[in-house]
Short mmCIF file of C-alpha atoms in Angstrom, two decimals:
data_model
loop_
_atom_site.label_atom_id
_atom_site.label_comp_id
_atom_site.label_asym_id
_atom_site.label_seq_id
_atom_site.Cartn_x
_atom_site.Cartn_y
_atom_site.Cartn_z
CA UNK C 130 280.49 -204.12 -60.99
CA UNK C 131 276.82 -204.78 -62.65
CA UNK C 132 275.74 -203.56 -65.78
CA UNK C 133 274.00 -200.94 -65.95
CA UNK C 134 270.75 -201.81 -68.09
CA UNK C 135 269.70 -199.79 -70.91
CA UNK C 136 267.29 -197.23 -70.83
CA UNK C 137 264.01 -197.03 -73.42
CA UNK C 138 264.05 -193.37 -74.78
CA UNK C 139 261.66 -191.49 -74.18
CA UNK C 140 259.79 -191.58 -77.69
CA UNK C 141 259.87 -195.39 -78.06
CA UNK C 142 258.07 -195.31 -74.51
CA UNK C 143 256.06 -192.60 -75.39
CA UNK C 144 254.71 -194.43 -78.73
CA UNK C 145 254.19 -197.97 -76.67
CA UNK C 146 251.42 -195.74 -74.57
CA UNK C 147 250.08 -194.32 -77.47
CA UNK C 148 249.11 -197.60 -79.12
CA UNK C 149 247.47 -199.12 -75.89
CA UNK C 150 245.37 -195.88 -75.56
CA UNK C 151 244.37 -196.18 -78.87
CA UNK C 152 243.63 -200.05 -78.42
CA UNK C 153 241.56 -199.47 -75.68
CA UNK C 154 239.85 -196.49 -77.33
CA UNK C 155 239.00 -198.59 -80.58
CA UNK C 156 236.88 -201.17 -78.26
CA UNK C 157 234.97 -198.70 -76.77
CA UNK C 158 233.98 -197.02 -80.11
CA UNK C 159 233.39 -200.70 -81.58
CA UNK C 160 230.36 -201.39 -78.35
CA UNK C 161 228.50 -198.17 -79.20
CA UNK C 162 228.12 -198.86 -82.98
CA UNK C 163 227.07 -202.64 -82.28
CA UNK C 164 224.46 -201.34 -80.06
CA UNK C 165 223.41 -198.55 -82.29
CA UNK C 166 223.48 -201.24 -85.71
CA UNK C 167 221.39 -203.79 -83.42
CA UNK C 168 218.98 -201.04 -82.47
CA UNK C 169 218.57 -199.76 -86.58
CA UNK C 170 218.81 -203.21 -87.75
CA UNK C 171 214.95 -204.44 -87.72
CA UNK C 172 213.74 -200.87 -88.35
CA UNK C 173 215.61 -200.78 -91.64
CA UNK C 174 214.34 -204.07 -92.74
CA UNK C 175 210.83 -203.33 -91.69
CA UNK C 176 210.06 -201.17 -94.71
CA UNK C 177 211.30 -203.31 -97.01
CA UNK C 178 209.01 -206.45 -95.80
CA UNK C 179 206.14 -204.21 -95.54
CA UNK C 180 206.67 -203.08 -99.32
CA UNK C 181 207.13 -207.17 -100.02
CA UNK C 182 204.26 -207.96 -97.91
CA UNK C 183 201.87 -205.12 -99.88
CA UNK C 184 203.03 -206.68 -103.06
CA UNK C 185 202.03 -210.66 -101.91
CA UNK C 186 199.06 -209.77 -100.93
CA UNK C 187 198.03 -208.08 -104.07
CA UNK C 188 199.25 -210.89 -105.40
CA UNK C 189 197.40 -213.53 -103.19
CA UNK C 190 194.35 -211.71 -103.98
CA UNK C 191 194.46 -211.07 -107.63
CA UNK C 192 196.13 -214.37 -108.55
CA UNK C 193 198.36 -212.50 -111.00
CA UNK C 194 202.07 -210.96 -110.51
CA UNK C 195 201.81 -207.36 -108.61
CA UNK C 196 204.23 -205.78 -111.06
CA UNK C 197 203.53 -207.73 -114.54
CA UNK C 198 206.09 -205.98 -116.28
CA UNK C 199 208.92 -206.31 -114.28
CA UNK C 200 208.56 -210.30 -113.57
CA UNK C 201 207.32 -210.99 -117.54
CA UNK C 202 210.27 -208.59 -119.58
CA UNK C 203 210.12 -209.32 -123.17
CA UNK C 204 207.10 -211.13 -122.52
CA UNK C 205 204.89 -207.96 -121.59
CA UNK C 206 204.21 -207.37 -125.39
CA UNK C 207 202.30 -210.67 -124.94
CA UNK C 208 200.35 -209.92 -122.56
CA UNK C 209 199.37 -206.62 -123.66
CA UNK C 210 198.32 -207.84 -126.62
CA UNK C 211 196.15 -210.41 -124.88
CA UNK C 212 194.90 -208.08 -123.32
CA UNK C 213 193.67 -205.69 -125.78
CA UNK C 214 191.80 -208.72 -127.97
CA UNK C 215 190.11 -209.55 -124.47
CA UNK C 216 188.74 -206.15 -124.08
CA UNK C 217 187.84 -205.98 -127.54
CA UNK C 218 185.75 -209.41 -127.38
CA UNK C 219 183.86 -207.99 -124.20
CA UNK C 220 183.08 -204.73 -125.80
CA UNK C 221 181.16 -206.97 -128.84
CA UNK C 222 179.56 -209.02 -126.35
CA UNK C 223 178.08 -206.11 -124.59
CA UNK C 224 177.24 -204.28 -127.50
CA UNK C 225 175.29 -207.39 -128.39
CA UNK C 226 173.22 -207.31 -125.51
CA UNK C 227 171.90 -204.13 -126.36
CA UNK C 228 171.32 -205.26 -129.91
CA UNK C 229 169.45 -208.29 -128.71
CA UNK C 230 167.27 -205.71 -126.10
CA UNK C 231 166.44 -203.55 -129.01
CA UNK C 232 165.49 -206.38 -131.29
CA UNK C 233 163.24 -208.05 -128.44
CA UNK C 234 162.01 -204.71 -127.65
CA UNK C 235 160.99 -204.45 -131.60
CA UNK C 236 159.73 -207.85 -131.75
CA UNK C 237 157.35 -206.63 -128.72
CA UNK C 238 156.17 -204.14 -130.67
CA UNK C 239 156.03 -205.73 -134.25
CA UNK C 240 153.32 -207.96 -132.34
CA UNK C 241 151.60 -205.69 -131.10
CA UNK C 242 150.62 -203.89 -134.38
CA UNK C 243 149.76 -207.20 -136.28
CA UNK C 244 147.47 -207.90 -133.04
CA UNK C 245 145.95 -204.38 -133.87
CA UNK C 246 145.70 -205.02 -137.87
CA UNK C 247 143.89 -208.44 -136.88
CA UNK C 248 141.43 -207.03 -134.91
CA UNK C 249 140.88 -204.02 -137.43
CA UNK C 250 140.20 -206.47 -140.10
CA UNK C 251 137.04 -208.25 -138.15
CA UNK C 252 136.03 -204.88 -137.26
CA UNK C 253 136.40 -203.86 -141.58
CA UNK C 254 134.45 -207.04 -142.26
CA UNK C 255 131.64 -206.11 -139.78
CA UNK C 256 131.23 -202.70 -141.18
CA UNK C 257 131.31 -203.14 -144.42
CA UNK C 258 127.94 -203.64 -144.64
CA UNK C 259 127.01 -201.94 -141.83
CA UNK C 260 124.43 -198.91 -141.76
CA UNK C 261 127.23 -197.04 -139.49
CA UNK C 262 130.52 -196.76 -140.30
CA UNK C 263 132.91 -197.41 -137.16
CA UNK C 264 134.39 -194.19 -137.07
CA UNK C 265 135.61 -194.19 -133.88
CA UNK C 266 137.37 -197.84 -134.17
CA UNK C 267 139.49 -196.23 -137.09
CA UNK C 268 140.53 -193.26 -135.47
CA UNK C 269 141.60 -195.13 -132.50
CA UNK C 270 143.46 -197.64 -134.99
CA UNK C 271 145.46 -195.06 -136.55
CA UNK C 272 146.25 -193.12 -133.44
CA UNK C 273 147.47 -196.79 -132.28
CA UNK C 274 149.94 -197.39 -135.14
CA UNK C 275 151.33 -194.02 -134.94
CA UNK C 276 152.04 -194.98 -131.46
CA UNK C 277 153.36 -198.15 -131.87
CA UNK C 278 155.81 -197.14 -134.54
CA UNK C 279 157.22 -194.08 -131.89
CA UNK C 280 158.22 -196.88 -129.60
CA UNK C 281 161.02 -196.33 -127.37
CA UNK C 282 163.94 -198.22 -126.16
CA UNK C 283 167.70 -198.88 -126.07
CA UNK C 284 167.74 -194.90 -125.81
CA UNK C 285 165.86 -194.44 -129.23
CA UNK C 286 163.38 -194.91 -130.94
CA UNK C 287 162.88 -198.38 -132.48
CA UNK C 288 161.60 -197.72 -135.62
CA UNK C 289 163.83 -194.47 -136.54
CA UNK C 290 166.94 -196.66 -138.29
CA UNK C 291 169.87 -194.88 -137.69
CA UNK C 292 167.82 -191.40 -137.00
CA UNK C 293 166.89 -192.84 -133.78
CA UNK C 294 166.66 -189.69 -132.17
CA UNK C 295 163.42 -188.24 -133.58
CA UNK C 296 159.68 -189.82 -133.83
CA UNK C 297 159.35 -191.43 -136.47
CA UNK C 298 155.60 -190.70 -137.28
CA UNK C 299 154.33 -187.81 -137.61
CA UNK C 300 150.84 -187.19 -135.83
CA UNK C 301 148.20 -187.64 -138.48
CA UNK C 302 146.74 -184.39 -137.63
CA UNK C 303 150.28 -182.67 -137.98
CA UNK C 304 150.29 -182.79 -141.24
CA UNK C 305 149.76 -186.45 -143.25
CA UNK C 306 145.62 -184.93 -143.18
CA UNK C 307 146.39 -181.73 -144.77
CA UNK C 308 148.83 -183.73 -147.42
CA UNK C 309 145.12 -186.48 -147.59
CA UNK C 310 142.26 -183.70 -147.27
CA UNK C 311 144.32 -181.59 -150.01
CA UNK C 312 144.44 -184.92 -152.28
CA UNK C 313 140.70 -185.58 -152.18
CA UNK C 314 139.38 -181.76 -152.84
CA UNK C 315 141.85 -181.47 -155.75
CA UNK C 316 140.38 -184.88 -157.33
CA UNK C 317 136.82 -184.48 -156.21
CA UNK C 318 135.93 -180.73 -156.31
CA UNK C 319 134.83 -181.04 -152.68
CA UNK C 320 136.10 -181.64 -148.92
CA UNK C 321 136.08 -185.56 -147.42
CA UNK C 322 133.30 -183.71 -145.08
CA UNK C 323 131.12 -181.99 -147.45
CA UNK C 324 127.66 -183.97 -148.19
CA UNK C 325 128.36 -183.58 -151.70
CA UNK C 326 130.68 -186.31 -151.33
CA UNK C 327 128.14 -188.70 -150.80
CA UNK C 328 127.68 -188.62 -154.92
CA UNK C 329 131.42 -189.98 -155.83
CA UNK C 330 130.98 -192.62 -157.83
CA UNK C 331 132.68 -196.13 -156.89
CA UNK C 332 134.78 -197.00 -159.96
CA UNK C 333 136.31 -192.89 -159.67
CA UNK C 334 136.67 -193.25 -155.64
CA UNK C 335 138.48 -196.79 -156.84
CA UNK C 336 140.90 -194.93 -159.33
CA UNK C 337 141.84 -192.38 -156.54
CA UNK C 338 142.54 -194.89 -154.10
CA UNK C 339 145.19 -196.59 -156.70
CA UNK C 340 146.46 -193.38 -157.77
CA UNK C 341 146.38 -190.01 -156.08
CA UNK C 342 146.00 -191.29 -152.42
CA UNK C 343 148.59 -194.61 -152.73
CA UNK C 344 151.54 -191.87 -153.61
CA UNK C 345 150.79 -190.21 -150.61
CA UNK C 346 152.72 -193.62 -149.08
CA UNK C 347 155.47 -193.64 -151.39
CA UNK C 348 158.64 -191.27 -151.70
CA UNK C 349 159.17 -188.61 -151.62
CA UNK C 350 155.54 -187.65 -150.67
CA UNK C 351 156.14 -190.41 -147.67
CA UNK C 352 158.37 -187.52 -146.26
CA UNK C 353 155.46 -186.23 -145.14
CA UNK C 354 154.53 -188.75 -142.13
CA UNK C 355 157.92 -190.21 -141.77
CA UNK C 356 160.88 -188.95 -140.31
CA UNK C 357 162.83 -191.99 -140.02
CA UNK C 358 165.90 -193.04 -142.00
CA UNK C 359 165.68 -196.31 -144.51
CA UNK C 360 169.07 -197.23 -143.37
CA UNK C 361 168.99 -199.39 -140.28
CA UNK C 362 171.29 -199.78 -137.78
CA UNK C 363 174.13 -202.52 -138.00
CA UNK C 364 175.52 -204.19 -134.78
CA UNK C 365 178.94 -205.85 -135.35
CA UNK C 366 177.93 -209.34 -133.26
CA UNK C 367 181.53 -210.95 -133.95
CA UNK C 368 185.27 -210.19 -135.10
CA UNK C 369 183.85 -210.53 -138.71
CA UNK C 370 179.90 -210.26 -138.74
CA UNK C 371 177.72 -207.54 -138.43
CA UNK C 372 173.82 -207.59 -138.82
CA UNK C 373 170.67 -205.32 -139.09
CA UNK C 374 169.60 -204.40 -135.53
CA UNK C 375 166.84 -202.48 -136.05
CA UNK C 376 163.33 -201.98 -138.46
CA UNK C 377 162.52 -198.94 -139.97
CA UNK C 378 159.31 -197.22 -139.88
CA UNK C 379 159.64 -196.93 -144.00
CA UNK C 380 158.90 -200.51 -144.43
CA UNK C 381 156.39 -201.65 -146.61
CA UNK C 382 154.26 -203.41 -144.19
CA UNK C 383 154.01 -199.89 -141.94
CA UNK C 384 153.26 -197.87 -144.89
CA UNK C 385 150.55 -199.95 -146.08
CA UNK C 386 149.13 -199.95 -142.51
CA UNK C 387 149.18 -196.42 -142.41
CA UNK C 388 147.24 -196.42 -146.09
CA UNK C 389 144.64 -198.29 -144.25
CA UNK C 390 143.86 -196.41 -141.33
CA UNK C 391 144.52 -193.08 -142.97
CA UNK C 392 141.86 -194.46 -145.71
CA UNK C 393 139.07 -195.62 -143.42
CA UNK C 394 139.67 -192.81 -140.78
CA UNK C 395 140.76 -189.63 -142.87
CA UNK C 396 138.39 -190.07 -145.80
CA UNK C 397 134.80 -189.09 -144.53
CA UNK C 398 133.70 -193.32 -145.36
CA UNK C 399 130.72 -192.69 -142.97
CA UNK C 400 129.60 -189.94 -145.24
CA UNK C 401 130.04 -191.68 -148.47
CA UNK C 402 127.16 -194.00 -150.78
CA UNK C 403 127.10 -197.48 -149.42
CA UNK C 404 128.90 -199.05 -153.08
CA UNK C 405 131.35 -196.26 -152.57
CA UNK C 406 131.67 -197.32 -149.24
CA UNK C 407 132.35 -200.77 -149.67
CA UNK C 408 135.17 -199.54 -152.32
CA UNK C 409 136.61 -198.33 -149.93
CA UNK C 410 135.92 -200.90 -147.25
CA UNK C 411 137.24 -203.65 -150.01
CA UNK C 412 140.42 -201.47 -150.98
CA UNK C 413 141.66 -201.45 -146.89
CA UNK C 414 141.01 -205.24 -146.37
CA UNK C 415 142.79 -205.84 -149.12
CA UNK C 416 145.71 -204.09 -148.13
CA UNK C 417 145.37 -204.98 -144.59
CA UNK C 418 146.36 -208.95 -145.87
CA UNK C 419 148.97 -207.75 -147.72
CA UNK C 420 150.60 -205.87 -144.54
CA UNK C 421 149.71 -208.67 -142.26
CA UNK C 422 152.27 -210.96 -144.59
CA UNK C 423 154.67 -208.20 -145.02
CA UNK C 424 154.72 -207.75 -141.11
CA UNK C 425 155.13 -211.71 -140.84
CA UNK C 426 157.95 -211.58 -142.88
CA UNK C 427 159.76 -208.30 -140.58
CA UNK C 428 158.83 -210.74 -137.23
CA UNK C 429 160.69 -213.39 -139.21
CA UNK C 430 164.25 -211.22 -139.85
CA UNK C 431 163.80 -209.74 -136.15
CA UNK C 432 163.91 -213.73 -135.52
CA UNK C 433 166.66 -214.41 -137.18
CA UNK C 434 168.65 -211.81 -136.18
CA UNK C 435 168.31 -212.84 -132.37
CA UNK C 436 169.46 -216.24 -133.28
CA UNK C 437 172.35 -215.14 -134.62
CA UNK C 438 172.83 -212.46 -131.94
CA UNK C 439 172.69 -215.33 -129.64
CA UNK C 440 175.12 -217.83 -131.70
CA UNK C 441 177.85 -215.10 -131.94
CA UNK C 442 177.73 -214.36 -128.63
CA UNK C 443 178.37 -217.94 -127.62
CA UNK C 444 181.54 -217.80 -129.87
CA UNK C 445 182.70 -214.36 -128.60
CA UNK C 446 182.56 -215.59 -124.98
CA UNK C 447 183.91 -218.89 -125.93
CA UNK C 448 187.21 -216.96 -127.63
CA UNK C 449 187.29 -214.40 -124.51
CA UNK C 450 187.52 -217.50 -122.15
CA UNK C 451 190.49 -219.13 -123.96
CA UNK C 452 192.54 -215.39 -123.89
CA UNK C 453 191.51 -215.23 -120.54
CA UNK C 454 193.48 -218.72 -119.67
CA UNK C 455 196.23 -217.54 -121.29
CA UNK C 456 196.57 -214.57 -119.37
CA UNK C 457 196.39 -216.30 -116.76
CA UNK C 458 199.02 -218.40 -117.54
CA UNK C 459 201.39 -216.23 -118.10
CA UNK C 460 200.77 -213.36 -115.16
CA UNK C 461 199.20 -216.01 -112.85
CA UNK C 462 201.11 -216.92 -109.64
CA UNK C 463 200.85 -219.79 -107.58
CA UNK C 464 198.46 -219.24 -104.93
CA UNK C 465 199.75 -221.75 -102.63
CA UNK C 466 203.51 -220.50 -103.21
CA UNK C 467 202.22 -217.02 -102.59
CA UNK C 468 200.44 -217.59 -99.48
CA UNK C 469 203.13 -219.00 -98.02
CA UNK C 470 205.50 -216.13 -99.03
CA UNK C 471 202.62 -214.27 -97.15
CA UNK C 472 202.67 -215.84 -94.02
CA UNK C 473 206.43 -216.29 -93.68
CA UNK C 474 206.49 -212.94 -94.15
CA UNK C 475 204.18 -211.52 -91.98
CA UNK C 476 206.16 -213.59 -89.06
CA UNK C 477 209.17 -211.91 -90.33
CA UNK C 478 207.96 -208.57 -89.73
CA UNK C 479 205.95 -209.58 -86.23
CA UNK C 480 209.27 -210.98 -84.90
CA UNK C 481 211.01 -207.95 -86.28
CA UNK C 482 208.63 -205.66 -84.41
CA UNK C 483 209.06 -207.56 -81.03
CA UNK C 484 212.87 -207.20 -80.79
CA UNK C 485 212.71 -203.57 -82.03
CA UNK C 486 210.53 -202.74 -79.06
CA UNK C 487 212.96 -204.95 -76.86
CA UNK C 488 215.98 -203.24 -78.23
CA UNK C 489 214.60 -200.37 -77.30
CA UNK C 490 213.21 -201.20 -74.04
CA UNK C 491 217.49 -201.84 -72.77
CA UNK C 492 218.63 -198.95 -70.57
CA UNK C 493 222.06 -199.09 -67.75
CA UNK C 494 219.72 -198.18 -65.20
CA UNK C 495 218.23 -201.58 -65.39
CA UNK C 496 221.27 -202.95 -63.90
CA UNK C 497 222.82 -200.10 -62.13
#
């Protein structure tokens, strides 16, 4: 007789199917996610290269890392600091452009009232001995000055000082001839246009002229025609130097100008005796040399102070350059390093984009 083999229980068979179903259940699952990871694969990377790519070409461009903090640490202190002295320097050097426009600006106009006191003087000299007095040339002098000295520019006015924001002479009819015409009656008994005046004598016409009418030009009584401030404006031109930007309209040489033409214009000369005349006529030359030298010496600071406008600029650009190189050096990238970044990059994400569109381009019914 044969044996009789064994037979397998039913569980042990039972559990042998269960682990082949479950073998061939795991491969299927394993093909869809490979197709599914191979499909999300490039899209997932894309953003990330694009946000690289943004950031080296910011780079490429700028020459300097796209996030300076994050690539420099402790270092960004540095830098910041740098940074700050750089903008600082620029600030001075622009501030000294304007102080060197003003100062040409007042230069301009310095010139053009020692042109006018030159000419005045010939014109004094002529008619001092004249039968007429040239009324009309010394009205039109002092109407000039006035002018001259409410020059505008740099967004002021040049001769204000630091009240650059209001004329600084007053019109002579405004008020500086009451202030004159009030000085004259109360020394002479009568008006500069009365024909009475004709009879001053020359030595008491010479005594007002040094007295009475000279205070008219001096404080407080200068108050009167000037609204500017004696204080000037200073321009810091470097880390450690500041200057005088600026001429007031209370300088000597401009009050003894406006002596002159507020003598020969605002005291009736026409009207007066011819030795009273020439008193007069002798008393504004005078003074006219002594403004023409005090308006050489005010050319002479303006000078100056555009020299050294000019010298400390060269120093402040000179110091801005080297902070400059030293930013660069530390943020600076390598331009040829970065560029290639760039374009390795860029191929990255163009070959990314081509098997995206092929991924998605596979269907079964291409090969049912």
């Amino acid at each position: 007789n044969r044996a009789t083999p064994p037979r397998r229980s039913s569980s042990a068979s039972s559990s042998s199917s269960s682990i082949r179903c479950s073998k061939r259940s795991a491969r299927m699952r394993t093909g869809l996610v490979s197709t599914l990871s191979l499909l999300n694969t490039p899209r997932s990377g894309v953003a990330r290269m694009q946000s690289e790519l943004v950031q080296l070409t910011r780079e490429t461009t700028t020459g300097r890392f796209a996030d300076v903090g994050l690539e420099l640490g402790a270092r960004t202190g540095t830098s910041a600091r740098l940074h700050i002295d750089t903008a600082a320097l620029a600030a001075i050097a622009d501030m000294n452009g304007l102080a060197a426009t003003r100062l040409s600006e007042t230069r301009a106009a310095l010139d053009h009232v020692a042109a006018g006191a030159d000419a005045f003087l010939e014109q004094l000299i002529l008619g001092r001995d004249a039968a007429a007095w040239p009324q009309a040339q010394t009205d039109s002098a002092l109407q000039s000055l006035i002018g001259d000295a409410n020059a505008t520019g740099s967004g002021g006015y040049l001769f204000g000082g630091i009240n650059s924001a209001v004329e600084p002479l007053a019109d002579f009819d405004a008020g500086p001839k009451a202030a004159v015409d009030a000085a004259f009656l109360a020394r002479f008994g009568v008006a500069a246009d009365d024909p009475l005046a004709a009879e001053i004598d020359p030595a008491d016409m010479a005594d007002f002229l040094d007295n009475e009418f000279a205070a008219l030009f001096a404080d407080p009584e200068w108050a009167v025609w000037s609204s500017a401030s004696d204080q000037p404006i200073r321009s810091r031109i470097s880390p450690t130097e500041t200057i005088d930007a600026s001429v007031s309209a209370n300088q000597t040489a401009v009050r003894k100008l406006a002596m002159v033409y507020a003598m020969t214009a605002g005291l009736g000369v026409g009207g007066l005796g011819a030795e009273t005349r020439q008193v007069v006529a002798d008393k504004a030359i005078g003074l006219l040399g002594e403004a023409n030298s005090d308006l050489t010496s005010l050319r002479a600071g303006v000078d100056v102070a555009q020299g050294r406008i000019a010298d400390a600029t060269e120093r402040v650009m000179l110091q801005k350059s080297i902070l400059e190189n030293r930013i660069a050096t530390i943020e600076g990238v390598d331009p040829a390093e970065a560029k290639t970044k760039l374009d390795m990059l860029s191929v990255q994400i163009e070959m990314s984009y081509s098997l995206t569109v092929r991924l998605m381009r596979l269907s079964i019914l291409n090969y049912v």
